[in-house]
Amino acid sequence: MTESGTDIGAHGARLTIDLGAIAANWRMLAARGADCAAVVKADAYGCGIAQVGPALWAAGCRTFFVAHLSEGVAARAALPEAAIYILNGLPPGACATFAAHDLRPVLGSREEIAEWAAVSGGGRPAALHVDTGMNRLGLPVPEALELAGDPGIAAAGIDLLLSHFVSAEKPEDPVNARQITDFARVRAAYPGLLASLANSSGVFLDGARHDLLRPGYALFGGNPTPESANPMRPVVRLEALIAQVRHVEAGTSVGYNGRWTAPAPSRLATLSLGYADGFPRSISGRGQALVGGVPCPILGLVSMDLIILDVTAAPAAQRGATAVLIGDELDIDTVGRAAGTIGYEILTGLGSRYVRTYVG
Ligand SMILES: *Cc1c(COP(=O)(O)O)cnc(C)c1O
């Protein structure tokens, strides 16, 4: 992974992914008192399963979760010995593909349990998803209680019970306590199974940790405790090349639809990165980039391949210099807020057009 001026020159921008920070984040969460898995769906939250998977394995992570069967196949290629669970369940007729890649479905309905049991005969592990409030995937709590002790559970090889929080990032939301209580009740009805409830934010809720933590976002530097300082190390850094710098007079409008007009003589820089790189167009007129550490407003509409910055206050802005779009004080949560979304969407939308560099 060489880093040279040519790389960023040829591609317009560079995404740097710190695998050492991902490993450190995993160790920090694992130290909170349960075995710790890693959720690496959506190509490891946009960071690349082929690189992130082995880095987490080397840190000690042995259990991984992805959303889709296809993601499981990609994860298996990167993680030959890991336990890999497929969160979105068992699609009809997919048992053979699960078996071929030694993947484990997270079963969420009686039909899925029966189909898996018929094919695997209990010889292949699976998890059982219990729905404690999302009303999205899994058996409702009464149904899960009813099914406890049913021979179909053992026949399906179920060894892990899991559920998912509705609002774990809002510790004061009463739904958390309700889910924690309901999950504990279900768990008590399935005494032989391991249990997993906590996503990134859930790791920080009392009574939620059980046997296996299931963080995703926090591993990649997202703040699992948005109401206080981020305890995680930043992982991604996005820098774009300054293609041109120009002076404009007061009254000059810039970009598509002339959405921004200079109120005074200004110095502008044009960055070689746009929404086709996964940088959200919804940040138009609201976000910032850093040039030489100076926050510079994003002007007008983000184009497909270019962004215009006001660099009047940033003397370091020169052709060939770089601007930071994600990194330093512009963390993924901040960028997500500026774009009217969440950091999760910024991460999973990271593009494939710029140079990717893995460090650590
Ligand atoms: C995505 C997901 C996680 C991880 O959530 P984060 O908030 O990213 O930590 C855990 N469990 C399930 C079921 C998920 O879908």
Coordinates of C-alpha atoms and ligand atoms in Angstrom, one line a residue:
M1 CA 0.0 0.0 0.0
T2 CA 2.3 2.8 -1.1
E3 CA 1.2 6.3 -0.7
S4 CA 2.4 8.8 -3.2
G5 CA 1.3 12.1 -4.6
T6 CA 0.5 10.3 -7.8
D7 CA -2.2 8.2 -6.1
I8 CA -4.2 11.1 -4.8
G9 CA -3.4 13.0 -8.0
A10 CA -4.8 10.2 -10.1
H11 CA -7.9 9.6 -8.1
G12 CA -8.6 13.0 -6.6
A13 CA -8.9 11.9 -3.1
R14 CA -7.6 9.4 -0.5
L15 CA -9.4 7.4 2.2
T16 CA -7.1 6.2 4.9
I17 CA -8.4 3.4 7.1
D18 CA -6.6 2.7 10.4
L19 CA -6.7 -1.0 11.1
G20 CA -4.8 -0.5 14.3
A21 CA -7.5 1.8 15.6
I22 CA -10.2 -0.8 14.7
A23 CA -8.3 -3.4 16.7
A24 CA -7.8 -1.0 19.6
N25 CA -11.5 -0.2 19.5
W26 CA -12.4 -3.9 19.6
R27 CA -10.0 -4.5 22.6
M28 CA -11.6 -1.5 24.4
L29 CA -15.1 -2.9 24.0
A30 CA -14.0 -6.5 24.8
A31 CA -12.5 -5.2 28.1
R32 CA -16.0 -4.2 29.2
G33 CA -16.8 -7.6 30.5
A34 CA -18.1 -10.1 27.9
D35 CA -16.8 -12.0 24.9
C36 CA -16.9 -9.6 22.0
A37 CA -17.9 -10.3 18.4
A38 CA -17.7 -7.8 15.5
V39 CA -20.5 -6.8 13.2
V40 CA -19.0 -6.4 9.8
K41 CA -22.0 -6.1 7.6
A42 CA -22.0 -3.7 4.6
D43 CA -18.4 -4.6 3.8
A44 CA -17.3 -3.8 7.3
Y45 CA -19.3 -0.5 7.4
G46 CA -17.6 0.6 4.2
C47 CA -14.1 -0.1 5.5
G48 CA -13.4 -3.4 3.6
I49 CA -14.0 -6.9 5.0
A50 CA -10.9 -8.3 3.3
Q51 CA -8.7 -6.0 5.4
V52 CA -10.8 -5.4 8.5
G53 CA -11.7 -9.1 9.1
P54 CA -8.1 -10.4 9.5
A55 CA -7.2 -7.3 11.6
L56 CA -10.0 -8.1 14.0
W57 CA -9.1 -11.8 14.0
A58 CA -5.5 -10.9 14.9
A59 CA -6.8 -8.8 17.8
G60 CA -8.6 -11.8 19.1
C61 CA -12.1 -11.6 17.7
R62 CA -13.6 -15.0 16.8
T63 CA -17.3 -14.3 16.1
F64 CA -18.6 -12.1 13.2
F65 CA -22.0 -11.0 12.1
V66 CA -23.0 -9.8 8.6
A67 CA -26.4 -9.0 7.1
H68 CA -26.5 -11.1 3.9
L69 CA -25.5 -14.5 2.8
S70 CA -23.3 -12.9 0.1
E71 CA -21.5 -10.9 2.7
G72 CA -21.0 -14.1 4.7
V73 CA -19.3 -15.7 1.7
A74 CA -17.0 -12.7 1.4
A75 CA -16.3 -12.8 5.2
R76 CA -15.5 -16.5 5.0
A77 CA -12.8 -15.8 2.4
A78 CA -11.2 -13.3 4.8
L79 CA -11.8 -15.4 7.9
P80 CA -11.3 -19.1 7.3
E81 CA -11.7 -20.2 10.9
A82 CA -14.3 -17.7 12.4
A83 CA -17.9 -18.3 13.4
I84 CA -19.9 -16.2 11.0
Y85 CA -23.6 -15.4 11.5
I86 CA -26.0 -14.0 8.9
L87 CA -28.3 -11.5 10.7
N88 CA -31.0 -11.3 7.9
G89 CA -31.9 -14.9 8.5
L90 CA -32.4 -17.9 6.2
P91 CA -33.7 -17.1 2.7
P92 CA -35.8 -20.0 1.3
G93 CA -33.7 -22.7 -0.3
A94 CA -30.4 -21.3 0.9
C95 CA -29.3 -24.0 3.4
A96 CA -26.8 -25.6 1.0
T97 CA -25.0 -22.3 0.5
F98 CA -24.8 -21.8 4.2
A99 CA -23.4 -25.3 4.7
A100 CA -20.9 -24.9 1.8
H101 CA -19.3 -21.9 3.4
D102 CA -19.8 -23.0 7.0
L103 CA -22.1 -20.0 7.8
R104 CA -24.7 -19.8 10.6
P105 CA -28.1 -18.3 10.1
V106 CA -29.8 -16.1 12.7
L107 CA -33.2 -17.8 12.6
G108 CA -36.2 -15.5 13.1
S109 CA -39.4 -17.5 12.5
R110 CA -40.8 -21.0 13.0
E111 CA -40.5 -21.6 9.2
E112 CA -36.8 -20.7 9.2
I113 CA -36.2 -23.0 12.3
A114 CA -38.0 -25.9 10.6
E115 CA -36.2 -25.4 7.3
W116 CA -32.7 -25.3 8.9
A117 CA -33.5 -28.3 11.1
A118 CA -34.6 -30.4 8.2
V119 CA -31.4 -29.8 6.3
S120 CA -28.8 -29.4 9.0
G121 CA -30.3 -32.0 11.4
G122 CA -28.9 -30.1 14.4
G123 CA -25.3 -30.6 13.2
R124 CA -24.8 -27.0 12.2
P125 CA -25.0 -24.1 14.6
A126 CA -27.5 -21.3 14.3
A127 CA -28.7 -18.4 16.4
L128 CA -32.3 -17.5 17.3
H129 CA -33.4 -13.9 17.0
V130 CA -36.0 -12.8 19.5
D131 CA -37.8 -9.5 18.8
T132 CA -38.0 -7.4 21.9
G133 CA -39.3 -4.2 20.3
M134 CA -38.0 -3.6 16.8
N135 CA -40.8 -5.5 15.2
R136 CA -38.4 -6.1 12.3
L137 CA -36.9 -9.6 12.6
G138 CA -37.2 -12.4 15.0
L139 CA -39.7 -14.3 17.1
P140 CA -41.9 -12.1 19.3
V141 CA -41.3 -12.6 23.0
P142 CA -44.5 -14.6 23.7
E143 CA -43.7 -16.9 20.8
A144 CA -40.1 -17.4 21.9
L145 CA -41.3 -18.3 25.5
E146 CA -43.8 -20.7 24.0
L147 CA -41.1 -22.4 21.9
A148 CA -38.6 -22.9 24.8
G149 CA -37.9 -26.5 25.4
D150 CA -39.4 -27.5 22.0
P151 CA -37.2 -30.2 20.4
G152 CA -37.2 -28.2 17.2
I153 CA -34.8 -25.7 18.9
A154 CA -32.2 -28.4 19.5
A155 CA -32.9 -30.0 16.1
A156 CA -32.0 -26.7 14.5
G157 CA -28.6 -26.6 16.3
I158 CA -29.5 -23.3 18.0
D159 CA -26.8 -22.3 20.5
L160 CA -27.1 -18.5 20.6
L161 CA -30.0 -16.3 21.5
L162 CA -30.0 -12.7 20.4
S163 CA -32.1 -9.6 20.3
H164 CA -31.5 -6.0 19.2
F165 CA -32.0 -2.6 20.9
V166 CA -34.4 0.0 19.5
S167 CA -32.8 3.1 21.1
A168 CA -29.6 2.0 22.9
E169 CA -27.9 5.3 22.0
K170 CA -30.5 7.1 24.1
P171 CA -29.9 5.7 27.6
E172 CA -32.8 7.6 29.1
D173 CA -35.4 6.0 26.7
P174 CA -37.5 3.6 28.8
V175 CA -37.7 1.1 26.0
N176 CA -34.1 0.0 26.9
A177 CA -35.2 -1.3 30.4
R178 CA -38.2 -3.0 28.9
Q179 CA -36.0 -4.8 26.3
I180 CA -33.4 -5.7 28.9
T181 CA -36.1 -7.3 31.1
D182 CA -37.9 -9.1 28.3
F183 CA -34.6 -10.5 27.0
A184 CA -33.6 -11.7 30.4
R185 CA -37.0 -13.5 30.7
V186 CA -36.5 -15.3 27.4
R187 CA -32.9 -16.1 28.2
A188 CA -34.0 -17.8 31.5
A189 CA -36.3 -20.0 29.4
Y190 CA -33.4 -21.2 27.3
P191 CA -30.8 -22.1 29.9
G192 CA -28.3 -23.9 27.7
L193 CA -27.8 -21.1 25.2
L194 CA -25.4 -18.2 25.0
A195 CA -27.0 -14.8 24.8
S196 CA -26.2 -11.6 23.0
L197 CA -28.1 -8.3 23.2
A198 CA -25.7 -5.3 23.0
N199 CA -24.8 -3.4 19.9
S200 CA -22.2 -0.6 20.2
S201 CA -24.4 1.6 22.4
G202 CA -25.8 -1.3 24.3
V203 CA -22.3 -2.2 25.5
F204 CA -22.6 1.0 27.6
L205 CA -26.0 0.1 29.1
D206 CA -26.2 -1.8 32.5
G207 CA -27.7 -5.3 32.3
A208 CA -27.2 -5.5 28.5
R209 CA -23.9 -7.2 28.1
H210 CA -24.7 -10.9 28.6
D211 CA -22.3 -13.4 27.0
L212 CA -21.4 -11.8 23.7
L213 CA -21.2 -8.2 22.6
R214 CA -22.2 -7.3 19.1
P215 CA -20.7 -3.9 18.2
G216 CA -20.4 -2.5 14.7
Y217 CA -20.3 1.3 14.5
A218 CA -18.1 1.9 17.5
L219 CA -15.4 -0.4 16.0
F220 CA -15.2 2.0 13.1
G221 CA -14.9 5.1 15.3
G222 CA -18.5 6.1 15.7
N223 CA -19.6 7.5 19.0
P224 CA -21.6 4.8 20.9
T225 CA -22.4 7.4 23.6
P226 CA -23.6 10.4 21.6
E227 CA -24.6 12.3 24.8
S228 CA -21.0 12.4 25.9
A229 CA -17.5 12.4 24.5
N230 CA -16.6 9.7 22.0
P231 CA -14.5 7.0 23.8
M232 CA -13.5 5.4 20.5
R233 CA -10.5 6.0 18.3
P234 CA -11.1 7.5 14.9
V235 CA -10.7 5.0 12.0
V236 CA -11.4 6.8 8.7
R237 CA -9.8 9.9 7.2
L238 CA -10.9 11.3 3.9
E239 CA -8.7 13.9 2.1
A240 CA -9.2 15.5 -1.3
L241 CA -6.8 17.2 -3.6
I242 CA -7.2 20.9 -4.3
A243 CA -7.5 21.1 -8.1
Q244 CA -7.7 24.9 -8.4
V245 CA -7.7 28.1 -6.3
R246 CA -9.3 31.3 -7.6
H247 CA -10.3 34.8 -6.4
V248 CA -13.8 36.0 -7.0
E249 CA -15.4 39.5 -6.6
A250 CA -18.4 40.2 -4.4
G251 CA -21.6 39.2 -6.2
T252 CA -20.0 36.2 -8.1
S253 CA -22.1 33.1 -7.9
V254 CA -20.6 29.6 -7.8
G255 CA -21.5 26.1 -8.9
Y256 CA -24.7 24.5 -10.2
N257 CA -27.7 26.8 -10.1
G258 CA -25.5 29.6 -8.6
R259 CA -26.6 28.5 -5.2
W260 CA -24.0 30.6 -3.4
T261 CA -23.0 34.2 -4.1
A262 CA -19.9 35.8 -2.7
P263 CA -20.9 38.5 -0.2
A264 CA -17.3 39.9 -0.4
P265 CA -14.2 39.3 -2.4
S266 CA -13.3 35.7 -1.6
R267 CA -10.7 33.0 -2.2
L268 CA -12.2 29.7 -3.4
A269 CA -10.7 26.2 -3.7
T270 CA -12.1 23.4 -5.9
L271 CA -11.7 19.9 -4.5
S272 CA -11.4 16.8 -6.6
L273 CA -14.2 14.9 -4.9
G274 CA -18.0 14.8 -5.1
Y275 CA -21.1 12.9 -4.5
A276 CA -20.0 10.1 -6.9
D277 CA -17.3 9.4 -4.3
G278 CA -20.0 8.8 -1.7
F279 CA -19.7 12.2 -0.1
P280 CA -23.3 13.2 0.5
R281 CA -24.8 15.9 -1.7
S282 CA -27.1 16.8 1.2
I283 CA -24.1 18.4 2.9
S284 CA -24.3 21.2 0.3
G285 CA -24.1 24.6 1.9
R286 CA -23.8 23.1 5.4
G287 CA -20.6 21.2 5.8
Q288 CA -17.0 22.1 6.2
A289 CA -13.6 20.9 5.2
L290 CA -10.2 21.6 6.9
V291 CA -7.3 23.1 5.0
G292 CA -4.2 23.4 7.1
G293 CA -6.4 22.9 10.1
V294 CA -8.7 25.9 9.2
P295 CA -12.4 25.1 8.9
C296 CA -13.5 26.1 5.4
P297 CA -17.3 26.2 4.5
I298 CA -18.5 24.0 1.6
L299 CA -20.2 26.4 -0.9
G300 CA -23.2 25.9 -3.0
L301 CA -24.1 22.4 -4.3
V302 CA -21.7 19.5 -4.1
S303 CA -21.1 18.3 -7.7
M304 CA -20.6 14.8 -8.9
D305 CA -16.9 15.1 -8.9
L306 CA -16.1 18.4 -7.3
I307 CA -16.7 20.5 -4.2
I308 CA -16.1 24.3 -3.8
L309 CA -14.7 25.6 -0.5
D310 CA -14.3 29.2 0.8
V311 CA -10.6 29.2 1.7
T312 CA -10.4 33.0 2.3
A313 CA -9.2 32.3 5.8
A314 CA -6.9 29.3 4.9
P315 CA -3.6 30.4 3.4
A316 CA -2.5 26.8 3.1
A317 CA -5.0 26.3 0.4
Q318 CA -3.0 25.9 -2.8
R319 CA -3.2 23.8 -5.9
G320 CA -1.9 20.3 -5.0
A321 CA -2.5 20.7 -1.2
T322 CA -5.2 18.6 0.4
A323 CA -8.4 19.3 2.3
V324 CA -9.7 17.0 5.1
L325 CA -13.4 16.1 4.7
I326 CA -13.5 13.4 7.4
G327 CA -10.9 13.4 10.1
D328 CA -9.6 15.5 13.0
E329 CA -12.6 17.5 14.4
L330 CA -14.7 16.5 11.4
D331 CA -15.5 13.0 12.8
I332 CA -18.0 10.8 11.2
D333 CA -20.8 11.8 13.6
T334 CA -20.2 15.5 12.9
V335 CA -20.2 15.0 9.1
G336 CA -23.4 12.9 9.4
R337 CA -25.1 15.6 11.4
A338 CA -24.0 18.3 8.8
A339 CA -25.5 16.1 6.0
G340 CA -28.8 15.6 7.9
T341 CA -28.1 12.0 8.5
I342 CA -26.1 9.7 10.9
G343 CA -22.4 8.7 10.8
Y344 CA -23.5 5.2 10.0
E345 CA -24.7 6.3 6.6
I346 CA -21.5 8.3 6.0
L347 CA -19.4 5.2 6.7
T348 CA -21.5 2.7 4.7
G349 CA -21.7 5.2 1.8
L350 CA -17.9 5.6 1.5
G351 CA -17.0 5.4 -2.1
S352 CA -14.7 3.2 -4.2
R353 CA -13.4 5.8 -6.6
Y354 CA -10.7 7.3 -4.5
V355 CA -7.4 5.7 -3.4
R356 CA -7.8 3.5 -0.3
T357 CA -4.8 3.3 2.0
Y358 CA -4.7 0.9 5.0
V359 CA -2.4 1.7 7.9
G360 CA -1.7 0.1 11.3
Ligands
LIG1 C1 -26.1 -3.6 12.8 C2 -26.4 -4.5 14.0 C3 -25.6 -4.5 15.1 C4 -24.5 -3.5 15.3 O1 -25.0 -2.3 15.6 P1 -24.1 -1.0 15.9 O2 -25.0 0.0 16.3 O3 -23.4 -0.7 14.6 O4 -23.1 -1.4 16.9 C5 -25.9 -5.4 16.1 N1 -26.9 -6.3 16.0 C6 -27.8 -6.3 14.9 C7 -28.9 -7.2 14.9 C8 -27.6 -5.4 13.9 O5 -28.4 -5.4 12.9

